[in-house]
């Protein structure tokens, strides 16, 4: 049976984990023997270098180094040019995935084929699809893309505690912020609500230090030019700022040197000052928590039992202090750097063991069994007895080398919600365009909804269905608050009157893949679309990227 590995593809750092035979998630270090690999890619004259060396090289070769590429995932306009070739965010990310997998293979002495990759809960269709493509370009079978806070909660729920409770996962990574309410039960992990900002993370705290240093340099030297226009100085300041930020998590102050144009200035940054210049960033996260809690209240959840902090940037002491002050509750820091990869590995292991259980139960009982979410669902659906499940679990344990307890634990159900709303463009009575949401955010997935709309005029030849993604919870909204993620055209028969009903069905699966079906009710002509967004690498371009990555050794 194939193992599935969990990859945390972070904005600033990435990591990989697997589940050992006792069911315990373990991080696999890279060849430099570190648990975290900087998500930085250096195009070094024909070689691709990822990690620490790439990060260090950014000082000397700023134009050949790409950092924070995750912030550009699914963005059609992002292209990095090197040696007259254009690279999309997906391809650059594939090198990061390659590096962590390759090092893990070396470490374990076995080939890795199947992976689960995490992404911020806040990622929409394009960004998720791009993350999946990054894994495929790297040459791996991407079993699923799961949300980072869900992964962290899986790790927390299965490793730390199995009591029933509602927890808030405050996840502040290098480039993204997610806030998620999750219900942990002994047999299930259920996401209730999610919110956040995919352009808010530790890097923004670094940027504030950079601006502060630039100002200090100006004051001390009298040099008026913008020193950030010099790519070398800019990279150097970014690295110094991140280092200073980390030191300030431990100490009250830190010295920082700024060198530019032959001038060298030493600045001492105090934690208090750092907290003062970043306070609005922290307050933004607090506002996001309240927005999310408001949504949760609408779903009937008006309190929570715990707050857990994940993501490297939650190490900044003020985060814990401020949250404690706001919610009168001591937040728990939970394995901030590693819980996401570990949770993804546990989820991957669950997929494998579930497959194994299905196979064994089918063989033993002669019954055809579909993939299932949990064992209760299985016993209800196909009338399999607990004894038969136990027997199959014992066989799977025997064949895989996992302990029986690990196999049984793998049956924990994971339920997610969509972080985005999805709708179509319609016209109201005043003939103005509006987005009508068929799926609103924070609905449990998978979800299937159907709604009838009406043609506008007699003899209409086609219906153009414009599929929109947005972040509001309203049923209708002006189009400028949504982005178009795809279109479909439904041809209509001749001679139809106005106001003919057209039924549109949206089907959103666990992976965040959206399928649309539209049918006219007169002759039942229909159109089916699986959203293959044009914002993400596809077709020939995808094949070329895969070919480039094939046999590539990442240093
Ligand atoms: P992640 O995406 O979870 O790996 O988080 C990475 C972010 O955490 C980066 O912005 C790091 O600079 C930040 N980070 C890591 N360690 C610390 C620390 N000790 N203090 C403050 N920020 C940190």
XYZ file of C-alpha atoms and ligand atoms in Angstrom:
578
model
C 0.000 0.000 0.000
C 1.352 3.420 -0.950
C 2.236 5.875 1.793
C 0.887 9.398 1.419
C 3.089 12.260 2.625
C 1.862 15.601 3.930
C 3.425 18.780 2.535
C 3.055 22.218 4.091
C 3.824 24.467 1.128
C 4.343 27.680 3.068
C 4.900 31.243 1.910
C 8.224 31.447 3.688
C 8.992 27.867 4.781
C 7.899 24.417 3.626
C 8.040 21.018 5.281
C 7.057 17.392 4.788
C 5.819 14.749 7.205
C 4.689 11.135 7.229
C 2.964 8.898 9.726
C 5.057 6.203 11.367
C 3.798 2.701 12.090
C 2.384 3.752 15.472
C 0.265 6.388 13.807
C 2.528 9.211 14.993
C 3.244 12.047 12.535
C 6.928 12.736 12.004
C 8.626 15.608 10.154
C 11.317 14.510 7.702
C 14.313 16.852 7.839
C 15.948 18.147 4.663
C 19.526 17.253 3.696
C 20.717 20.228 5.733
C 19.058 18.425 8.682
C 16.456 21.153 9.213
C 12.744 20.601 9.640
C 11.859 23.713 7.664
C 13.079 24.544 4.167
C 12.865 28.197 3.087
C 10.385 28.446 0.183
C 12.965 30.320 -1.875
C 14.116 29.342 -5.381
C 17.427 30.411 -6.903
C 17.961 30.022 -10.667
C 21.674 29.358 -10.639
C 22.959 29.064 -14.222
C 20.994 25.985 -15.187
C 20.697 24.637 -11.656
C 17.674 25.058 -9.470
C 18.588 25.699 -5.847
C 15.914 25.727 -3.128
C 16.155 26.493 0.585
C 18.768 28.128 2.769
C 21.365 28.575 0.032
C 18.745 30.198 -2.198
C 17.671 32.502 0.617
C 21.257 33.560 1.304
C 21.903 34.015 -2.441
C 19.101 36.553 -2.641
C 21.509 39.142 -1.211
C 23.992 38.697 -4.040
C 21.704 37.684 -6.916
C 18.370 39.363 -6.145
C 17.182 39.068 -9.763
C 17.727 35.322 -9.904
C 15.930 34.503 -6.666
C 12.179 34.131 -6.140
C 10.606 34.342 -2.667
C 6.987 34.519 -1.425
C 5.743 32.911 -4.638
C 2.728 31.517 -2.778
C 1.286 35.004 -2.692
C 1.056 34.822 -6.492
C -0.510 31.367 -6.746
C -3.322 31.313 -9.304
C -2.484 34.823 -10.479
C -2.457 34.884 -14.276
C -0.276 37.992 -14.426
C 2.574 36.663 -12.311
C 5.516 35.565 -14.462
C 9.143 35.308 -13.400
C 11.636 35.690 -16.214
C 14.943 33.904 -16.146
C 17.209 33.257 -19.106
C 14.464 34.377 -21.533
C 12.024 31.816 -20.120
C 8.846 32.691 -18.263
C 7.950 30.759 -15.133
C 4.515 30.694 -13.518
C 4.019 30.510 -9.749
C 2.935 26.871 -10.117
C 6.222 25.857 -11.709
C 8.343 27.735 -9.185
C 6.337 26.139 -6.379
C 6.879 22.733 -7.981
C 10.626 23.172 -7.362
C 9.968 23.779 -3.660
C 7.834 20.636 -3.505
C 10.535 18.716 -5.383
C 13.170 19.825 -2.891
C 11.283 18.752 0.241
C 10.194 15.445 -1.319
C 13.622 14.673 -2.761
C 15.301 15.294 0.600
C 12.677 13.212 2.389
C 13.292 10.349 -0.056
C 16.986 10.515 0.662
C 16.274 10.541 4.365
C 13.847 7.605 4.296
C 15.513 5.617 1.536
C 12.226 5.127 -0.294
C 10.418 6.625 -3.256
C 7.562 9.042 -2.605
C 4.692 9.102 -5.091
C 1.564 10.342 -3.322
C 1.137 13.575 -1.411
C -1.451 15.743 0.318
C -0.600 19.454 0.039
C -1.986 22.174 2.286
C -3.161 25.644 1.350
C -4.671 28.542 3.313
C -8.373 28.108 4.017
C -8.752 31.420 2.300
C -7.556 30.160 -1.093
C -10.192 30.286 -3.829
C -10.670 27.969 -6.820
C -7.716 29.377 -8.810
C -5.204 29.248 -5.984
C -6.232 25.705 -4.995
C -6.043 24.496 -8.569
C -2.618 26.144 -8.912
C -1.394 24.396 -5.743
C -2.541 21.047 -7.125
C -0.834 21.756 -10.439
C 2.413 22.613 -8.620
C 2.402 19.103 -7.123
C 1.618 17.530 -10.476
C 4.365 19.443 -12.274
C 6.774 18.165 -9.625
C 5.663 14.683 -10.703
C 3.567 13.559 -7.746
C 0.089 12.209 -7.384
C -1.726 14.911 -5.398
C -4.335 12.974 -3.432
C -5.946 16.053 -1.997
C -5.452 19.738 -1.211
C -6.517 20.427 2.364
C -6.791 23.639 4.337
C -3.912 24.568 6.631
C -6.057 25.225 9.734
C -7.929 21.972 9.148
C -4.593 20.165 8.970
C -3.482 21.853 12.193
C -6.765 20.855 13.864
C -6.377 17.267 12.671
C -2.932 17.186 14.254
C -4.272 18.814 17.405
C -7.390 16.652 17.558
C -5.665 13.353 16.942
C -2.418 13.928 18.777
C -3.267 16.228 21.650
C -6.796 15.610 22.624
C -9.877 13.703 21.580
C -12.374 15.395 23.907
C -15.313 17.109 22.293
C -14.606 20.823 22.020
C -14.838 23.852 19.798
C -11.528 25.517 19.025
C -10.423 28.590 17.155
C -7.328 28.014 15.060
C -5.411 31.293 14.674
C -2.933 30.599 11.894
C -0.446 33.358 11.089
C 2.128 32.119 8.626
C 4.708 33.919 6.541
C 2.240 35.355 4.060
C -1.268 34.408 5.057
C -3.640 34.687 7.961
C -6.478 32.242 8.556
C -8.923 32.106 11.398
C -11.039 28.987 11.617
C -13.582 27.603 14.057
C -13.410 23.844 14.312
C -15.387 21.328 16.288
C -13.339 18.387 17.460
C -15.273 15.250 18.419
C -13.894 11.806 19.187
C -14.962 10.538 15.753
C -14.929 13.722 13.659
C -13.226 17.022 12.966
C -15.656 19.533 11.571
C -14.882 23.017 10.279
C -17.662 25.409 11.237
C -16.477 28.698 9.825
C -13.409 30.199 8.301
C -12.078 33.638 7.440
C -8.844 35.550 7.011
C -6.644 37.389 4.574
C -4.243 35.808 2.176
C -2.145 38.919 2.033
C -1.388 39.260 5.703
C 1.451 37.362 7.318
C 4.834 37.524 9.014
C 6.259 39.199 5.901
C 4.132 42.288 6.593
C 5.724 42.569 10.024
C 9.149 42.312 8.296
C 8.147 45.032 5.844
C 7.326 47.379 8.710
C 10.819 46.875 10.117
C 12.262 47.546 6.645
C 10.349 50.854 6.384
C 11.522 51.804 9.869
C 15.139 51.072 8.939
C 14.884 53.069 5.711
C 13.604 56.048 7.694
C 16.413 55.714 10.261
C 19.008 55.502 7.478
C 17.629 58.664 5.881
C 17.670 60.555 9.188
C 21.173 59.499 10.115
C 22.864 59.972 6.737
C 20.743 62.711 5.190
C 20.608 60.612 1.997
C 17.219 61.294 0.426
C 17.182 58.637 -2.349
C 14.984 55.562 -1.817
C 17.537 52.936 -0.819
C 15.004 50.189 -1.585
C 15.436 50.938 -5.285
C 18.750 49.140 -4.962
C 17.822 45.411 -5.170
C 20.885 44.338 -3.143
C 20.070 46.702 -0.268
C 16.414 45.744 -0.449
C 17.155 41.994 -0.138
C 19.677 42.593 2.626
C 17.166 44.667 4.592
C 14.428 42.046 4.157
C 16.695 39.334 5.563
C 17.890 41.530 8.433
C 14.304 42.507 9.232
C 13.127 38.890 9.462
C 16.104 38.021 11.673
C 15.434 41.025 13.922
C 11.750 40.100 14.205
C 12.688 36.598 15.371
C 15.233 37.917 17.877
C 12.579 40.262 19.270
C 10.422 37.224 20.068
C 13.131 36.319 22.595
C 14.738 39.618 23.600
C 13.726 43.152 24.371
C 15.944 44.772 21.737
C 18.233 43.939 18.826
C 20.927 45.778 16.853
C 20.534 45.979 13.061
C 23.152 47.231 10.592
C 22.164 48.984 7.344
C 24.774 49.221 4.621
C 24.171 51.186 1.458
C 26.314 53.175 -0.960
C 29.378 52.972 1.263
C 27.467 54.208 4.345
C 26.902 51.977 7.371
C 24.318 52.823 9.987
C 23.584 50.897 13.174
C 20.079 50.948 14.540
C 18.789 49.463 17.763
C 15.221 48.238 17.525
C 13.306 47.696 20.740
C 10.484 45.218 21.002
C 8.206 47.967 22.228
C 8.894 50.054 19.125
C 8.443 47.015 16.875
C 5.068 46.309 18.469
C 4.059 49.927 18.069
C 4.830 50.040 14.323
C 2.972 46.784 13.685
C -0.012 47.196 15.980
C -2.485 47.841 13.127
C -1.491 44.504 11.524
C -2.287 42.641 14.722
C -5.554 44.580 15.071
C -6.496 43.495 11.537
C -6.267 39.871 12.647
C -8.474 40.639 15.667
C -11.071 42.262 13.386
C -11.012 39.137 11.171
C -11.650 36.969 14.247
C -14.726 39.043 15.131
C -16.042 38.858 11.546
C -15.671 35.106 11.624
C -17.309 34.817 15.051
C -20.249 36.804 13.703
C -20.639 34.265 10.885
C -20.323 31.386 13.360
C -23.093 32.908 15.507
C -25.389 32.843 12.479
C -24.711 29.108 12.286
C -25.607 28.671 15.952
C -22.103 28.633 17.407
C -21.781 31.430 19.916
C -18.889 30.230 22.042
C -15.642 28.330 21.850
C -13.530 26.422 24.354
C -9.965 27.037 23.241
C -7.797 29.125 20.960
C -4.799 27.463 19.403
C -2.017 29.349 17.703
C -0.227 27.867 14.713
C 2.112 29.331 12.096
C 5.608 30.604 12.774
C 4.573 34.234 13.149
C 2.443 33.450 16.244
C 5.751 33.278 18.121
C 5.667 37.068 18.405
C 4.814 37.517 22.101
C 2.305 40.307 21.554
C 0.042 37.997 19.554
C -0.595 35.727 22.504
C -0.911 38.660 24.906
C -3.380 40.552 22.714
C -5.583 37.528 22.065
C -5.656 36.703 25.749
C -6.712 40.269 26.499
C -9.418 40.257 23.806
C -11.020 36.908 24.646
C -10.088 36.508 28.342
C -8.675 33.107 27.528
C -5.089 31.839 27.453
C -4.329 30.744 23.858
C -2.256 27.582 23.422
C 0.681 27.620 21.085
C 0.510 24.282 19.287
C 3.559 23.085 17.371
C 3.519 26.340 15.355
C 5.955 25.290 12.648
C 5.096 21.639 12.168
C 1.451 20.980 12.947
C 0.276 21.709 9.393
C 2.568 19.225 7.649
C 1.861 16.679 10.376
C -1.902 17.121 10.034
C -1.613 16.718 6.259
C 0.356 13.501 6.801
C -2.297 12.174 9.185
C -4.939 13.008 6.614
C -2.906 11.290 3.872
C -2.543 8.235 6.070
C -6.298 8.262 6.647
C -6.867 8.211 2.876
C -4.583 5.194 2.462
C -6.001 3.269 5.386
C -9.570 4.042 4.325
C -8.754 2.682 0.850
C -7.317 -0.409 2.537
C -10.410 -0.873 4.690
C -12.727 -0.520 1.694
C -10.728 -3.096 -0.233
C -10.641 -5.578 2.633
C -14.307 -5.191 3.588
C -15.270 -5.625 -0.080
C -13.141 -8.771 -0.377
C -14.379 -10.216 2.913
C -18.088 -9.507 2.467
C -18.458 -9.562 -1.318
C -20.266 -6.193 -1.036
C -19.451 -3.283 -3.301
C -18.274 -0.428 -1.116
C -17.911 3.206 -2.103
C -15.437 5.598 -0.454
C -16.860 6.658 2.874
C -16.357 9.489 5.315
C -16.565 7.514 8.506
C -17.351 4.063 9.793
C -20.815 4.989 11.042
C -21.718 6.056 7.520
C -20.298 2.791 6.252
C -22.281 0.561 8.641
C -25.459 2.489 7.853
C -24.994 2.444 4.104
C -24.007 -1.108 3.359
C -24.958 -2.977 6.457
C -21.459 -4.032 7.460
C -21.153 -5.218 11.040
C -18.661 -3.744 13.524
C -17.054 -7.200 13.719
C -16.466 -7.194 9.953
C -14.905 -3.735 10.191
C -12.676 -4.885 13.075
C -11.549 -7.885 11.044
C -10.750 -5.710 8.004
C -8.877 -3.227 10.230
C -6.794 -6.092 11.648
C -5.928 -7.247 8.125
C -5.030 -3.717 6.998
C -2.854 -3.311 10.095
C -1.139 -6.625 9.311
C -0.441 -5.673 5.709
C 0.606 -2.066 6.208
C 2.613 -2.430 9.381
C 0.484 0.238 11.089
C -0.825 -0.633 14.535
C -4.498 -1.544 14.841
C -5.087 1.609 16.897
C -3.627 3.722 14.084
C -5.887 2.050 11.502
C -8.964 2.575 13.679
C -8.072 6.209 14.326
C -7.804 6.772 10.594
C -11.577 6.525 10.399
C -12.022 9.966 11.964
C -14.337 11.985 9.753
C -13.118 15.352 8.439
C -15.715 17.884 7.327
C -14.862 21.185 5.744
C -16.582 24.366 4.646
C -16.037 26.551 1.609
C -14.239 29.813 2.335
C -15.720 31.488 -0.772
C -19.174 32.069 -2.196
C -20.006 31.070 -5.774
C -22.702 32.466 -8.003
C -23.719 33.604 -11.479
C -24.393 36.967 -13.070
C -28.109 37.715 -13.401
C -30.143 40.814 -14.303
C -32.692 42.352 -11.967
C -35.980 44.035 -12.948
C -34.104 47.302 -13.583
C -31.870 45.375 -16.005
C -28.823 45.844 -13.768
C -26.256 43.097 -13.451
C -25.983 41.357 -10.085
C -24.159 38.345 -8.735
C -26.583 35.757 -7.378
C -24.826 33.352 -5.018
C -25.833 29.699 -5.293
C -23.300 28.620 -2.680
C -22.493 30.971 0.179
C -19.250 30.794 2.080
C -18.982 28.690 5.206
C -21.384 26.104 3.767
C -20.245 22.519 4.445
C -18.689 20.757 1.470
C -19.468 18.730 -0.559
C -22.539 20.738 -1.506
C -24.961 20.629 -4.387
C -27.447 23.460 -5.061
C -29.897 24.103 -7.823
C -31.778 27.251 -8.816
C -33.962 28.252 -11.734
C -33.281 31.508 -13.585
C -35.222 32.915 -16.532
C -34.254 33.995 -20.037
C -34.587 37.719 -20.704
C -36.096 37.950 -24.195
C -38.089 35.933 -26.730
C -36.023 34.021 -29.345
C -32.944 34.203 -27.177
C -30.302 32.032 -28.867
C -27.895 31.396 -26.011
C -27.497 31.874 -22.295
C -24.072 33.040 -21.178
C -23.388 31.764 -17.682
C -20.715 33.839 -15.964
C -19.429 32.034 -12.877
C -18.356 34.341 -10.059
C -16.358 33.864 -6.837
C -16.674 36.276 -3.907
C -16.221 36.648 -0.195
C -19.569 37.932 0.981
C -22.272 35.933 2.696
C -25.070 37.824 0.925
C -27.386 36.189 -1.585
C -26.889 39.022 -4.094
C -24.160 41.602 -4.590
C -22.883 44.033 -7.216
C -20.474 42.367 -9.707
C -17.535 44.597 -8.723
C -17.270 42.696 -5.429
C -16.706 39.364 -7.185
C -14.228 37.890 -9.650
C -15.182 35.952 -12.746
C -13.690 32.471 -12.588
C -15.218 30.925 -15.694
C -18.017 30.964 -18.239
C -20.347 28.469 -19.903
C -22.643 28.909 -22.894
C -25.988 27.127 -23.146
C -27.485 26.996 -26.672
C -31.255 27.380 -26.748
C -33.738 25.909 -29.262
C -35.399 28.299 -31.777
C -38.599 30.174 -31.182
C -38.684 30.258 -27.421
C -40.712 32.806 -25.484
C -39.122 35.080 -22.872
C -38.953 33.942 -19.248
C -38.017 30.348 -20.063
C -36.631 28.671 -16.912
C -32.983 27.610 -17.016
C -31.940 25.446 -14.112
C -28.375 25.911 -12.893
C -26.725 23.417 -10.553
C -23.471 24.056 -8.689
C -21.622 21.111 -7.231
C -18.625 21.867 -5.024
C -16.583 18.890 -3.851
C -14.227 18.353 -0.890
C -11.247 19.387 -3.013
C -12.831 22.738 -3.839
C -13.535 21.608 -7.419
C -16.660 23.269 -8.815
C -18.877 21.621 -11.425
C -21.681 23.481 -13.106
C -24.645 22.095 -14.985
C -27.238 24.222 -16.761
C -30.351 22.884 -18.413
C -33.185 24.638 -20.258
C -36.534 23.193 -19.327
C -38.117 23.270 -22.805
C -36.090 20.648 -24.712
C -33.748 19.765 -21.857
C -30.613 20.925 -23.650
C -27.832 21.151 -21.139
C -24.257 22.283 -20.685
C -21.756 20.873 -18.179
C -18.626 22.661 -17.064
C -15.930 21.530 -14.716
C -14.193 24.680 -13.810
C -10.816 24.647 -15.443
C -9.789 28.146 -14.827
C -7.691 30.026 -17.338
C -5.777 31.674 -14.491
C -3.900 28.432 -13.875
C -1.294 26.683 -15.980
C -2.946 24.217 -18.375
C -2.620 22.269 -21.626
C 0.640 22.547 -23.524
C 2.165 24.943 -21.026
C 1.494 22.441 -18.232
C 3.025 19.571 -20.208
C 6.121 21.667 -20.947
C 6.512 22.551 -17.266
C 6.161 18.857 -16.338
C 8.777 17.907 -18.917
C 11.160 20.544 -17.550
C 10.660 19.230 -14.042
C 10.993 15.581 -15.030
C 14.452 14.293 -14.024
C 15.284 17.672 -12.542
C 17.514 17.464 -9.498
C 16.870 20.339 -7.149
C 19.894 21.418 -5.120
P 5.088 29.528 8.542
O 4.502 29.959 7.219
O 4.106 28.976 9.492
O 6.324 28.702 8.397
O 5.555 30.902 9.251
C 6.628 31.593 8.777
C 6.627 32.966 9.379
O 6.873 32.862 10.786
C 7.730 33.836 8.822
O 7.244 35.144 8.608
C 8.759 33.815 9.919
O 9.572 34.962 9.903
C 7.873 33.772 11.143
N 8.586 33.297 12.327
C 9.239 32.138 12.498
N 9.803 32.083 13.717
C 9.496 33.250 14.339
C 9.797 33.817 15.616
N 10.557 33.171 16.485
N 9.310 35.038 15.907
C 8.546 35.719 15.013
N 8.241 35.243 13.800
C 8.713 34.031 13.454
